[in-house]
């Protein structure tokens, strides 16, 4: 089942169950997907493109959450946390830190990296492998640890 089909089914279910928060998030994701398809001039996005949109939406929410916490806006913090939980339902299973470290070690060996100067090579090779399955800042931090 494609992401769009899943969103449509969940949207119908949220309407029946009168889950306003979930319905709102699903509509927002669908709009973001449709906007991306229009921007790219396609009728339907590939799974990879859908994942990119979902990741972007999730990252925006996490950034907003940090800002709301810093500003002491508890009302918006709770709303944003709920949105993040709903968005995470549609993301692929996240890699554990152990799995990520193993993948980083393999990638470092693949590209023959030996110092921090090779950071760009390693990141360029690993990010497509972990797209949507791991947070970029965590990957960056772990790669730095293994290169130093």
PDB file of C-alpha atoms in Angstrom:
ATOM      1  CA  UNK A   1       0.000   0.000   0.000  1.00  0.00           C
ATOM      2  CA  UNK A   2       1.437   3.356  -0.988  1.00  0.00           C
ATOM      3  CA  UNK A   3       1.805   6.172   1.499  1.00  0.00           C
ATOM      4  CA  UNK A   4      -0.990   8.161  -0.143  1.00  0.00           C
ATOM      5  CA  UNK A   5      -3.399   5.206   0.086  1.00  0.00           C
ATOM      6  CA  UNK A   6      -2.444   4.703   3.720  1.00  0.00           C
ATOM      7  CA  UNK A   7      -3.003   8.399   4.442  1.00  0.00           C
ATOM      8  CA  UNK A   8      -6.414   8.310   2.733  1.00  0.00           C
ATOM      9  CA  UNK A   9      -7.501   5.250   4.749  1.00  0.00           C
ATOM     10  CA  UNK A  10      -6.256   6.761   8.000  1.00  0.00           C
ATOM     11  CA  UNK A  11      -7.934  10.059   7.150  1.00  0.00           C
ATOM     12  CA  UNK A  12     -11.308   8.320   6.719  1.00  0.00           C
ATOM     13  CA  UNK A  13     -10.784   6.477   9.989  1.00  0.00           C
ATOM     14  CA  UNK A  14      -9.824   9.701  11.798  1.00  0.00           C
ATOM     15  CA  UNK A  15     -12.988  11.377  10.469  1.00  0.00           C
ATOM     16  CA  UNK A  16     -15.144   8.488  11.715  1.00  0.00           C
ATOM     17  CA  UNK A  17     -13.444   8.510  15.113  1.00  0.00           C
ATOM     18  CA  UNK A  18     -13.557  12.328  15.312  1.00  0.00           C
ATOM     19  CA  UNK A  19      -9.784  12.562  15.905  1.00  0.00           C
ATOM     20  CA  UNK A  20      -9.229  16.213  14.994  1.00  0.00           C
ATOM     21  CA  UNK A  21      -5.474  16.282  15.693  1.00  0.00           C
ATOM     22  CA  UNK A  22      -4.743  13.194  13.587  1.00  0.00           C
ATOM     23  CA  UNK A  23      -6.991  14.415  10.785  1.00  0.00           C
ATOM     24  CA  UNK A  24      -5.236  17.777  10.746  1.00  0.00           C
ATOM     25  CA  UNK A  25      -1.760  16.192  10.546  1.00  0.00           C
ATOM     26  CA  UNK A  26      -2.812  13.764   7.805  1.00  0.00           C
ATOM     27  CA  UNK A  27      -4.277  16.601   5.738  1.00  0.00           C
ATOM     28  CA  UNK A  28      -1.087  18.603   6.215  1.00  0.00           C
ATOM     29  CA  UNK A  29       1.067  15.668   5.042  1.00  0.00           C
ATOM     30  CA  UNK A  30      -1.180  15.057   2.032  1.00  0.00           C
ATOM     31  CA  UNK A  31      -0.953  18.727   1.083  1.00  0.00           C
ATOM     32  CA  UNK A  32       2.843  18.657   1.429  1.00  0.00           C
ATOM     33  CA  UNK A  33       3.009  15.552  -0.790  1.00  0.00           C
ATOM     34  CA  UNK A  34       0.748  17.120  -3.402  1.00  0.00           C
ATOM     35  CA  UNK A  35       2.751  20.358  -3.357  1.00  0.00           C
ATOM     36  CA  UNK A  36       5.968  18.405  -3.879  1.00  0.00           C
ATOM     37  CA  UNK A  37       4.423  16.474  -6.786  1.00  0.00           C
ATOM     38  CA  UNK A  38       3.324  19.752  -8.407  1.00  0.00           C
ATOM     39  CA  UNK A  39       6.748  21.290  -7.817  1.00  0.00           C
ATOM     40  CA  UNK A  40       8.426  18.304  -9.490  1.00  0.00           C
ATOM     41  CA  UNK A  41       5.827  18.228 -12.290  1.00  0.00           C
ATOM     42  CA  UNK A  42       4.761  14.656 -11.537  1.00  0.00           C
ATOM     43  CA  UNK A  43       1.377  13.071 -11.024  1.00  0.00           C
ATOM     44  CA  UNK A  44       2.725  10.732  -8.343  1.00  0.00           C
ATOM     45  CA  UNK A  45       5.837  10.775  -6.157  1.00  0.00           C
ATOM     46  CA  UNK A  46       8.227   7.846  -5.792  1.00  0.00           C
ATOM     47  CA  UNK A  47       8.621   6.240  -2.360  1.00  0.00           C
ATOM     48  CA  UNK A  48      11.960   7.994  -1.971  1.00  0.00           C
ATOM     49  CA  UNK A  49      10.403  11.402  -2.724  1.00  0.00           C
ATOM     50  CA  UNK A  50       7.540  10.706  -0.305  1.00  0.00           C
ATOM     51  CA  UNK A  51      10.075   9.819   2.356  1.00  0.00           C
ATOM     52  CA  UNK A  52      11.932  13.071   1.717  1.00  0.00           C
ATOM     53  CA  UNK A  53       8.722  15.071   2.252  1.00  0.00           C
ATOM     54  CA  UNK A  54       7.850  13.141   5.415  1.00  0.00           C
ATOM     55  CA  UNK A  55      11.366  13.620   6.795  1.00  0.00           C
ATOM     56  CA  UNK A  56      11.208  17.346   6.084  1.00  0.00           C
ATOM     57  CA  UNK A  57       7.838  17.690   7.847  1.00  0.00           C
ATOM     58  CA  UNK A  58       9.116  15.726  10.851  1.00  0.00           C
ATOM     59  CA  UNK A  59      12.283  17.825  11.058  1.00  0.00           C
ATOM     60  CA  UNK A  60      10.233  21.036  10.936  1.00  0.00           C
ATOM     61  CA  UNK A  61       8.114  19.808  13.848  1.00  0.00           C
ATOM     62  CA  UNK A  62      11.178  18.836  15.889  1.00  0.00           C
ATOM     63  CA  UNK A  63      12.772  22.240  15.255  1.00  0.00           C
ATOM     64  CA  UNK A  64       9.524  23.973  16.217  1.00  0.00           C
ATOM     65  CA  UNK A  65       9.257  21.866  19.367  1.00  0.00           C
ATOM     66  CA  UNK A  66      12.697  23.048  20.472  1.00  0.00           C
ATOM     67  CA  UNK A  67      11.762  26.682  19.838  1.00  0.00           C
ATOM     68  CA  UNK A  68       8.440  26.357  21.684  1.00  0.00           C
ATOM     69  CA  UNK A  69      10.165  24.750  24.676  1.00  0.00           C
ATOM     70  CA  UNK A  70      12.735  27.553  24.771  1.00  0.00           C
ATOM     71  CA  UNK A  71       9.949  30.149  24.631  1.00  0.00           C
ATOM     72  CA  UNK A  72       7.949  28.403  27.381  1.00  0.00           C
ATOM     73  CA  UNK A  73       4.897  27.816  25.169  1.00  0.00           C
ATOM     74  CA  UNK A  74       3.586  24.639  26.816  1.00  0.00           C
ATOM     75  CA  UNK A  75       0.337  24.792  24.809  1.00  0.00           C
ATOM     76  CA  UNK A  76       2.248  24.581  21.528  1.00  0.00           C
ATOM     77  CA  UNK A  77       4.747  22.048  22.910  1.00  0.00           C
ATOM     78  CA  UNK A  78       1.976  19.496  23.545  1.00  0.00           C
ATOM     79  CA  UNK A  79       0.364  20.084  20.150  1.00  0.00           C
ATOM     80  CA  UNK A  80       3.719  19.697  18.367  1.00  0.00           C
ATOM     81  CA  UNK A  81       4.593  16.526  20.308  1.00  0.00           C
ATOM     82  CA  UNK A  82       1.289  15.003  19.193  1.00  0.00           C
ATOM     83  CA  UNK A  83       2.002  15.964  15.570  1.00  0.00           C
ATOM     84  CA  UNK A  84       5.463  14.359  15.797  1.00  0.00           C
ATOM     85  CA  UNK A  85       3.979  11.117  17.169  1.00  0.00           C
ATOM     86  CA  UNK A  86       1.454  10.970  14.328  1.00  0.00           C
ATOM     87  CA  UNK A  87       4.102  11.705  11.678  1.00  0.00           C
ATOM     88  CA  UNK A  88       6.385   9.002  13.076  1.00  0.00           C
ATOM     89  CA  UNK A  89       3.663   6.422  12.346  1.00  0.00           C
ATOM     90  CA  UNK A  90       4.327   6.931   8.626  1.00  0.00           C
ATOM     91  CA  UNK A  91       8.132   6.903   8.828  1.00  0.00           C
ATOM     92  CA  UNK A  92      10.104   3.707   8.243  1.00  0.00           C
ATOM     93  CA  UNK A  93      11.473   1.865  11.287  1.00  0.00           C
ATOM     94  CA  UNK A  94      14.391   3.846  12.717  1.00  0.00           C
ATOM     95  CA  UNK A  95      17.826   2.235  12.910  1.00  0.00           C
ATOM     96  CA  UNK A  96      19.188   1.538  16.388  1.00  0.00           C
ATOM     97  CA  UNK A  97      22.442   3.234  17.333  1.00  0.00           C
ATOM     98  CA  UNK A  98      24.269  -0.120  17.089  1.00  0.00           C
ATOM     99  CA  UNK A  99      22.960  -0.723  13.549  1.00  0.00           C
ATOM    100  CA  UNK A 100      23.917   2.817  12.610  1.00  0.00           C
ATOM    101  CA  UNK A 101      27.452   2.453  14.003  1.00  0.00           C
ATOM    102  CA  UNK A 102      27.894  -0.789  12.041  1.00  0.00           C
ATOM    103  CA  UNK A 103      26.710   0.902   8.836  1.00  0.00           C
ATOM    104  CA  UNK A 104      29.048   3.852   9.467  1.00  0.00           C
ATOM    105  CA  UNK A 105      32.040   1.528   9.962  1.00  0.00           C
ATOM    106  CA  UNK A 106      31.214  -0.304   6.707  1.00  0.00           C
ATOM    107  CA  UNK A 107      30.844   2.970   4.815  1.00  0.00           C
ATOM    108  CA  UNK A 108      34.137   4.361   6.179  1.00  0.00           C
ATOM    109  CA  UNK A 109      35.859   1.183   4.979  1.00  0.00           C
ATOM    110  CA  UNK A 110      34.089   1.403   1.573  1.00  0.00           C
ATOM    111  CA  UNK A 111      35.239   4.949   0.839  1.00  0.00           C
ATOM    112  CA  UNK A 112      38.662   4.458   2.442  1.00  0.00           C
ATOM    113  CA  UNK A 113      38.245   7.371   4.841  1.00  0.00           C
ATOM    114  CA  UNK A 114      40.934   7.916   7.443  1.00  0.00           C
ATOM    115  CA  UNK A 115      40.577  11.442   8.820  1.00  0.00           C
ATOM    116  CA  UNK A 116      38.074  14.219   9.418  1.00  0.00           C
ATOM    117  CA  UNK A 117      39.031  15.593   6.001  1.00  0.00           C
ATOM    118  CA  UNK A 118      37.135  12.633   4.492  1.00  0.00           C
ATOM    119  CA  UNK A 119      33.948  13.561   6.349  1.00  0.00           C
ATOM    120  CA  UNK A 120      32.196  14.781   3.181  1.00  0.00           C
ATOM    121  CA  UNK A 121      32.935  11.527   1.335  1.00  0.00           C
ATOM    122  CA  UNK A 122      31.577   9.419   4.175  1.00  0.00           C
ATOM    123  CA  UNK A 123      28.454  11.538   4.681  1.00  0.00           C
ATOM    124  CA  UNK A 124      27.771  11.562   0.935  1.00  0.00           C
ATOM    125  CA  UNK A 125      27.960   7.782   0.838  1.00  0.00           C
ATOM    126  CA  UNK A 126      26.004   7.027   4.011  1.00  0.00           C
ATOM    127  CA  UNK A 127      23.084   9.465   3.875  1.00  0.00           C
ATOM    128  CA  UNK A 128      21.312   7.739   0.951  1.00  0.00           C
ATOM    129  CA  UNK A 129      21.574   4.433   2.868  1.00  0.00           C
ATOM    130  CA  UNK A 130      19.958   5.782   6.043  1.00  0.00           C
ATOM    131  CA  UNK A 131      17.483   8.216   4.494  1.00  0.00           C
ATOM    132  CA  UNK A 132      14.403   8.401   6.700  1.00  0.00           C
ATOM    133  CA  UNK A 133      15.785   5.724   9.020  1.00  0.00           C
ATOM    134  CA  UNK A 134      18.125   7.890  11.095  1.00  0.00           C
ATOM    135  CA  UNK A 135      18.491  11.520  12.114  1.00  0.00           C
ATOM    136  CA  UNK A 136      21.149  13.319  10.067  1.00  0.00           C
ATOM    137  CA  UNK A 137      22.659  15.100  13.072  1.00  0.00           C
ATOM    138  CA  UNK A 138      23.123  11.769  14.895  1.00  0.00           C
ATOM    139  CA  UNK A 139      24.758  10.263  11.794  1.00  0.00           C
ATOM    140  CA  UNK A 140      27.043  13.303  11.560  1.00  0.00           C
ATOM    141  CA  UNK A 141      28.039  13.024  15.220  1.00  0.00           C
ATOM    142  CA  UNK A 142      28.773   9.278  14.974  1.00  0.00           C
ATOM    143  CA  UNK A 143      30.780   9.665  11.759  1.00  0.00           C
ATOM    144  CA  UNK A 144      32.897  12.363  13.442  1.00  0.00           C
ATOM    145  CA  UNK A 145      33.536  10.056  16.406  1.00  0.00           C
ATOM    146  CA  UNK A 146      34.689   7.228  14.119  1.00  0.00           C
ATOM    147  CA  UNK A 147      36.928   9.444  11.994  1.00  0.00           C
ATOM    148  CA  UNK A 148      38.835  11.011  14.858  1.00  0.00           C
TER     149      UNK A 148
END
